[in-house]
Each structure stands twice: as structure tokens, then as C-alpha cells.
Amino acid sequence: LFRSQLTYAELNERANKLARHLRGLGVGPESLVGICIERSNEMLIGLLAILKAGGAYVPLDPAYPPQRLSFMLKDARPSVVLTTQGWLQRLPESEAQIVCVDAVRELLERESAENLHATVTSENVAYVIYTSGSTGIPKGVAVPHRAVIRLVRETDYIRFAADEVFLQLAPVSFDASTLEIWGSLLNGARLVIMPPHTPSLAELGAALRDYDVTTLWLTAGLFHLMVDERLEDLKGVRQLLAGGDVLSAAHVQRYLAATDNGVLINGYGPTENTTFSCTHRMLAGWELRGSSVPIGQPITNTQVYVLDQRLEPVPIGVAGELYLGGVGLARGYLNRPELT
């Protein structure tokens, strides 16, 4: 169904054609467009087309239970949903116009492949990702374009360049995908897209070796497993980011002792501040001090404060709440201004 490889020119042209189709359906700035497509080239084309049309994408993970998909559709009320014929049965009923990208190929071929005139500003929403709902009803976090740019352009926590090879492993409904997808595409790098199923550790290791992946993001749990089971497979990765939970100091030490030229970055940050707020860099051969891994320093254009109940900075060594600010801050929770 999908081509195995896309050049930047092919990706751009196919996204332009789909974007023109979306514009014809009324998609523009502040329009929300659902996307229910598994990890693939088609998903990437869909995301880029939504943004080129001026809209914001709302990931609808095909693996989610029907009740969660139904809630997200009712809450976000997207004007259009992009999907494929294979996932059509999974989508709950909604008022959205459904576009099956594999069913409209002939129609899209007749559209112009030229770039569209941009209609958005840095403050317009780029995507809405829903929180897990572990502390109540899931909330849609509305992230503007400026926040994505702050994460992957002119920043200091990792090297973004055209000779990097990123792995797209995170579900698009999880904001680690923001780093993988836009970190590569907005810097001219190569993006290797893992097949849509959850890979085994052996499959993941094979992909890292076969495609010479240089930049990788792993959840803390997956990082621990790879260190335990497939440490050799991580040796070619120059920049390994891990987070989403507390990193085990013992596993970090094992990785740093085994890698020759890799950098391990502990990344911390909520969805509401666009993937990373703080990072802590650890170089090959370093000895980790203490029994815990720090969350490090704020990344570029980010402010981090530890405050007391009166919102005053606490002295060193005194516990407080972490407050985050800066360009990466989301615009708010969709439909929930009282929580924002």
C-alpha cells in the first residue's frame, strides 16, 4: 500500500495536493483535522498536508479503545478526519467529513503540486494532543507553531542537522513524535518510520543497525529493557534521549560505560510545554554522581522556577512546585478555559 521511501520533493508535492483538497473542504487557520492513520508514509503526508492547509492535526490513534476515540471526536469536533479504508470501521460516528486518503488518490492527482500560500501565524494551533486522563477527564492540549519551532530549531540540548537519522517510533498521539517528526523534517534530516505494530526489542535493534539511526528517543521503560537485552544495538546511536519516567541510575551507568561516542539525554517535560522543558546531558564514559539522574537545565527559550505556595522562589534545598514558562508553553486546554 505504501511506498517504502520518499524524497523531500515527493513528500512536499503529495502533501501540497492533499492540502489543496483539504482547503477545498474548508480547512484553514484554527480548523481541527483528525488523523486516524497508522505509522507510515501516508501518516506523514497527512500531517504535513493538514499544516500546509493551515489547520491543526488531532491524532486519533487507531489502537485506542472506541470509547476514547468517541470522546476525542465529540470534544475536539474536527471538521475533517483523514483516515484509510482499512481503519474506517474503527472510527466512531461523528459530524466530521471523512477523507480516506487511499480512496481519493485519483482526485488528488488532479490537484496542483505547487506550494500553498501560508495562512497561519506562529500563534495558530499546530496540533491538539490529549492527555492520558489519569487525573480525570482527558484534556486536549492546544500547541501552537511557535512551540514546535522552539523545540527543534536553534536550540542547544541536542544537535539537529541534515546528516542525522531519526527513528519515528512514538505513537503520533504522544508528543515525543513532535521531536521525531519535526526535529528531522525541519532540519533536513532523514526520518526512518517504524512499521505500525509494536516492535520487539530485536526488531528495534535491527532497525537501529540497518538504517544507521543516529538520534533516538525511548521511554524510560524501553531504555531500561534495551540496556538489559540489546545494549550492543544502541552503540551506533549518537544522541539517545530517554524520559517520560524516572531513569534508573544503574542502567544509565551501564549505558555510559558501554558507549564509545554516544550522548545520553534525560528529557523532562509535560505535553503542556511541548515535549521537553529540561534536559540533562551525560557523555560516554562519565561516572554518574549520586543515586538519581537529574532532570537538568531548561532548554533554550524556556524558564523553570521552583516556587512555594505564595509563588515565591524557594531557597536551595527546600521543596516546592515546578513552574514552567517560555515559548514552548501550550496555548491552553481545548474547551476548558477554567483549567487553563
Coordinates of C-alpha atoms in Angstrom, one line a residue:
L1 CA 0.0 0.0 0.0
F2 CA 2.8 2.5 0.9
R3 CA 5.9 3.4 -0.9
S4 CA 8.9 2.4 1.1
Q5 CA 10.8 5.6 0.5
L6 CA 10.0 9.3 0.0
T7 CA 12.3 12.2 -1.0
Y8 CA 11.6 15.6 0.4
A9 CA 10.3 16.7 -3.1
E10 CA 7.9 13.8 -3.2
L11 CA 6.7 14.4 0.3
N12 CA 6.2 18.1 -0.4
E13 CA 4.3 17.5 -3.6
R14 CA 2.0 14.9 -2.2
A15 CA 1.3 17.0 0.9
N16 CA 0.6 20.0 -1.3
K17 CA -2.0 18.1 -3.3
L18 CA -3.8 16.8 -0.2
A19 CA -3.6 20.2 1.4
R20 CA -5.4 21.8 -1.6
H21 CA -8.1 19.1 -1.2
L22 CA -8.4 20.0 2.5
R23 CA -8.6 23.7 1.7
G24 CA -11.5 22.9 -0.7
L25 CA -13.3 21.2 2.3
G26 CA -12.9 24.5 4.3
V27 CA -9.8 23.7 6.3
G28 CA -7.9 26.8 7.4
P29 CA -6.4 28.5 10.5
E30 CA -7.8 27.1 13.7
S31 CA -9.5 24.3 11.9
L32 CA -9.0 21.0 13.7
V33 CA -8.5 17.9 11.5
G34 CA -8.5 14.4 12.9
I35 CA -6.0 11.9 11.6
C36 CA -6.5 8.2 12.1
I37 CA -3.7 6.6 10.1
E38 CA -1.2 4.1 11.4
R39 CA 2.5 5.0 11.4
S40 CA 3.5 5.2 7.8
N41 CA 4.5 7.5 4.9
E42 CA 0.8 8.2 4.4
M43 CA 0.5 9.4 8.0
L44 CA 3.5 11.8 7.5
I45 CA 1.9 13.2 4.2
G46 CA -1.4 13.7 6.1
L47 CA 0.2 15.6 9.0
L48 CA 2.1 17.9 6.6
A49 CA -0.9 18.4 4.4
I50 CA -3.1 19.5 7.4
L51 CA -0.4 22.1 8.4
K52 CA 0.0 23.3 4.9
A53 CA -3.7 23.8 4.6
G54 CA -3.5 26.0 7.7
G55 CA -5.2 23.5 10.0
A56 CA -4.1 21.7 13.2
Y57 CA -3.9 18.0 13.5
V58 CA -5.7 15.9 16.2
P59 CA -4.1 12.4 16.4
L60 CA -6.7 9.7 16.7
D61 CA -4.6 6.6 17.4
P62 CA -6.2 3.6 15.7
A63 CA -5.2 1.4 18.6
Y64 CA -7.2 3.4 21.1
P65 CA -10.5 1.9 22.5
P66 CA -13.6 3.1 20.7
Q67 CA -14.9 4.9 23.8
R68 CA -11.7 7.1 23.9
L69 CA -11.9 7.8 20.1
S70 CA -15.6 8.7 20.5
F71 CA -14.8 11.1 23.4
M72 CA -12.0 12.8 21.5
L73 CA -14.2 13.3 18.4
K74 CA -17.0 14.8 20.5
D75 CA -14.7 17.0 22.4
A76 CA -12.5 18.3 19.5
R77 CA -15.3 18.3 16.9
P78 CA -12.8 18.2 13.9
S79 CA -14.3 19.4 10.7
V80 CA -12.5 16.7 8.7
V81 CA -11.0 13.3 9.6
L82 CA -8.2 11.8 7.5
T83 CA -8.0 8.0 7.5
T84 CA -7.6 5.0 5.3
Q85 CA -10.3 2.5 4.2
G86 CA -8.8 -0.1 6.5
W87 CA -9.4 2.0 9.6
L88 CA -12.9 3.3 8.6
Q89 CA -14.7 0.7 10.7
R90 CA -12.7 1.7 13.8
L91 CA -13.9 5.3 13.7
P92 CA -17.0 6.1 15.8
E93 CA -19.7 8.2 14.2
S94 CA -19.2 11.9 14.2
E95 CA -20.2 15.0 12.2
A96 CA -16.7 15.3 10.6
Q97 CA -16.2 14.9 6.9
I98 CA -14.3 11.6 6.4
V99 CA -11.5 11.6 3.8
C100 CA -10.0 8.2 3.1
V101 CA -6.6 9.1 1.6
D102 CA -6.3 5.8 -0.3
A103 CA -9.8 6.2 -1.9
V104 CA -9.2 9.7 -3.2
R105 CA -5.8 9.2 -4.9
E106 CA -7.2 9.9 -8.4
L107 CA -8.9 13.0 -7.2
L108 CA -5.6 14.2 -5.5
E109 CA -3.6 13.6 -8.7
R110 CA -5.6 16.3 -10.4
E111 CA -4.6 18.9 -7.7
S112 CA -1.6 21.2 -8.2
A113 CA 1.7 20.1 -6.5
E114 CA 2.8 23.7 -6.1
N115 CA 3.4 25.1 -2.6
L116 CA 0.4 26.8 -1.0
H117 CA 0.4 30.4 0.4
A118 CA 0.8 30.1 4.2
T119 CA -2.2 31.5 6.1
V120 CA -1.1 30.9 9.7
T121 CA 1.0 32.7 12.2
S122 CA 3.2 31.3 14.9
E123 CA 0.3 31.7 17.4
N124 CA -2.1 29.5 15.5
V125 CA -2.6 25.9 16.7
A126 CA -0.4 23.3 15.1
Y127 CA -1.8 20.2 16.9
V128 CA -4.0 19.1 19.8
I129 CA -2.8 16.1 21.8
Y130 CA -5.0 14.6 24.5
T131 CA -3.6 13.9 28.0
S132 CA -4.0 10.3 29.3
G133 CA -6.8 11.3 31.6
S134 CA -5.1 9.6 34.6
T135 CA -6.1 12.5 36.8
G136 CA -9.6 12.9 35.5
I137 CA -11.2 13.6 32.0
P138 CA -8.6 13.7 29.2
K139 CA -7.8 17.2 28.1
G140 CA -6.8 18.4 24.7
V141 CA -3.6 20.4 24.8
A142 CA -3.5 23.0 22.0
V143 CA 0.1 23.5 20.9
P144 CA 0.9 26.5 18.6
H145 CA 3.5 26.5 15.8
R146 CA 6.0 28.7 17.9
A147 CA 6.2 25.9 20.5
V148 CA 7.2 23.3 17.9
I149 CA 9.8 25.6 16.4
R150 CA 11.3 26.3 19.9
L151 CA 11.7 22.5 20.4
V152 CA 13.6 21.7 17.2
R153 CA 15.2 24.9 15.8
E154 CA 18.1 26.9 17.1
T155 CA 18.2 25.1 20.4
D156 CA 21.0 23.6 22.5
Y157 CA 20.1 20.3 24.0
I158 CA 20.9 18.1 21.0
R159 CA 22.4 18.6 17.5
F160 CA 19.8 19.0 14.8
A161 CA 21.4 18.7 11.3
A162 CA 20.8 17.2 7.9
D163 CA 23.2 14.3 8.5
E164 CA 21.2 13.0 11.4
V165 CA 18.9 9.9 11.1
F166 CA 15.9 10.0 13.4
L167 CA 13.7 7.0 14.2
Q168 CA 9.9 7.6 14.3
L169 CA 8.8 5.1 17.0
A170 CA 6.5 7.1 19.3
P171 CA 2.7 7.0 18.6
V172 CA 1.7 10.2 16.9
S173 CA -0.8 10.7 19.8
F174 CA 2.3 11.0 22.1
D175 CA 4.2 14.3 22.0
A176 CA 7.6 12.5 21.7
S177 CA 6.6 12.2 18.0
T178 CA 6.8 16.0 17.8
L179 CA 10.6 15.7 18.4
E180 CA 11.0 12.8 16.0
I181 CA 8.9 14.1 13.1
W182 CA 9.6 17.8 13.1
G183 CA 13.1 17.5 14.6
S184 CA 14.0 15.7 11.4
L185 CA 11.9 17.3 8.7
L186 CA 12.5 20.9 9.8
N187 CA 16.3 20.3 9.7
G188 CA 16.6 18.3 6.5
A189 CA 17.4 15.1 8.3
R190 CA 16.3 11.5 7.4
L191 CA 13.3 10.0 9.2
V192 CA 13.0 6.2 9.5
I193 CA 9.4 5.2 10.2
M194 CA 9.0 2.0 12.1
P195 CA 6.2 -0.3 11.0
P196 CA 2.9 0.4 12.8
H197 CA 2.9 -2.6 15.1
T198 CA 4.7 -2.5 18.5
P199 CA 8.2 -3.8 17.6
S200 CA 10.1 -6.5 19.6
L201 CA 13.4 -5.5 21.1
A202 CA 15.1 -7.5 18.3
E203 CA 13.2 -5.6 15.6
L204 CA 14.0 -2.3 17.2
G205 CA 17.7 -3.2 17.4
A206 CA 17.7 -4.3 13.8
A207 CA 16.2 -1.0 12.6
L208 CA 18.8 0.9 14.6
R209 CA 21.6 -1.0 12.9
D210 CA 20.2 -1.4 9.4
Y211 CA 19.3 2.3 9.0
D212 CA 22.2 3.7 10.9
V213 CA 19.9 5.6 13.3
T214 CA 21.9 8.4 15.0
T215 CA 19.1 10.1 17.1
L216 CA 16.7 8.1 19.1
W217 CA 14.0 8.8 21.7
L218 CA 13.0 6.0 24.1
T219 CA 10.6 5.9 27.0
A220 CA 12.4 5.2 30.3
G221 CA 11.0 1.6 30.4
L222 CA 12.1 0.8 26.9
F223 CA 15.6 2.3 27.5
H224 CA 16.0 0.0 30.6
L225 CA 14.9 -3.0 28.5
M226 CA 17.3 -2.2 25.7
V227 CA 20.2 -1.7 28.1
D228 CA 19.4 -5.1 29.7
E229 CA 18.8 -7.0 26.5
R230 CA 20.2 -5.2 23.4
L231 CA 22.9 -2.9 24.6
E232 CA 25.1 -3.6 21.5
D233 CA 22.3 -2.3 19.3
L234 CA 22.5 1.2 20.9
K235 CA 26.2 1.7 20.2
G236 CA 25.7 3.4 16.9
V237 CA 23.3 6.0 18.3
R238 CA 25.0 9.3 18.7
Q239 CA 22.1 11.0 20.6
L240 CA 19.9 8.9 22.8
L241 CA 17.1 10.7 24.6
A242 CA 15.1 9.0 27.3
G243 CA 12.4 10.1 29.6
G244 CA 8.7 10.0 30.4
D245 CA 9.5 8.4 33.8
V246 CA 12.4 8.2 36.3
L247 CA 15.6 6.8 34.8
S248 CA 17.4 4.0 36.7
A249 CA 20.8 5.3 37.7
A250 CA 22.2 1.7 37.3
H251 CA 21.0 1.5 33.7
V252 CA 22.3 4.9 32.9
Q253 CA 25.8 4.0 34.2
R254 CA 25.8 0.7 32.2
Y255 CA 25.0 2.6 29.0
L256 CA 27.6 5.4 29.6
A257 CA 30.3 2.7 30.3
A258 CA 29.4 0.8 27.1
T259 CA 29.0 3.5 24.5
D260 CA 32.0 4.9 22.7
N261 CA 30.8 8.3 21.4
G262 CA 27.1 8.5 22.4
V263 CA 25.4 11.2 24.4
L264 CA 22.5 10.2 26.8
I265 CA 20.0 13.0 27.5
N266 CA 17.4 12.7 30.3
G267 CA 14.5 14.7 29.0
Y268 CA 11.8 16.0 31.2
G269 CA 8.6 17.9 30.3
P270 CA 4.8 17.8 30.2
T271 CA 2.8 17.9 27.0
E272 CA 1.7 21.4 28.0
N273 CA 5.2 22.6 27.5
T274 CA 5.9 20.8 24.2
T275 CA 7.8 17.6 24.9
F276 CA 10.9 18.9 26.8
S277 CA 11.3 21.6 29.4
C278 CA 14.6 20.5 30.9
T279 CA 17.3 18.1 29.8
H280 CA 20.4 16.7 31.4
R281 CA 23.3 15.6 29.1
M282 CA 25.6 12.7 30.0
L283 CA 28.6 11.8 27.9
A284 CA 30.2 8.4 27.1
G285 CA 32.5 7.2 29.9
W286 CA 31.0 9.6 32.5
E287 CA 30.6 8.4 36.1
L288 CA 27.1 9.3 37.4
R289 CA 27.2 11.1 40.7
G290 CA 24.6 10.1 43.3
S291 CA 21.8 7.6 43.1
S292 CA 19.4 9.6 40.9
V293 CA 19.5 11.1 37.5
P294 CA 18.9 14.9 37.4
I295 CA 16.4 16.5 35.0
G296 CA 19.0 19.1 34.3
Q297 CA 18.6 22.6 32.9
P298 CA 15.9 24.4 30.9
I299 CA 16.3 24.2 27.2
T300 CA 16.5 27.3 25.0
N301 CA 13.7 29.8 25.3
T302 CA 12.3 28.1 28.5
Q303 CA 12.0 29.3 32.0
V304 CA 11.8 27.0 35.0
Y305 CA 11.1 28.0 38.6
V306 CA 10.7 26.2 41.9
L307 CA 8.1 28.2 43.9
D308 CA 6.3 28.0 47.2
Q309 CA 2.5 28.3 47.8
R310 CA 2.8 32.1 47.5
L311 CA 4.5 31.8 44.1
E312 CA 7.8 33.0 45.6
P313 CA 11.1 31.2 44.7
V314 CA 12.2 28.7 47.4
P315 CA 15.7 28.6 48.8
I316 CA 18.1 26.0 47.6
G317 CA 17.3 22.6 49.2
V318 CA 13.7 23.5 50.0
A319 CA 11.0 21.6 48.2
G320 CA 8.5 23.5 46.1
E321 CA 6.4 23.2 43.0
L322 CA 7.9 23.3 39.5
Y323 CA 6.6 26.2 37.3
L324 CA 7.3 26.3 33.6
G325 CA 7.2 29.2 31.1
G326 CA 8.5 30.4 27.8
V327 CA 7.9 30.0 24.1
G328 CA 7.1 26.3 24.4
L329 CA 4.0 26.8 26.5
A330 CA 0.8 25.5 25.0
R331 CA -2.0 27.9 24.4
G332 CA -4.3 26.2 26.7
Y333 CA -6.7 23.2 27.1
L334 CA -9.3 22.9 24.4
N335 CA -12.8 23.8 25.6
R336 CA -11.6 24.1 29.2
P337 CA -10.5 27.7 29.9
E338 CA -11.2 27.3 33.6
L339 CA -8.5 24.6 33.8
T340 CA -6.1 26.6 31.6

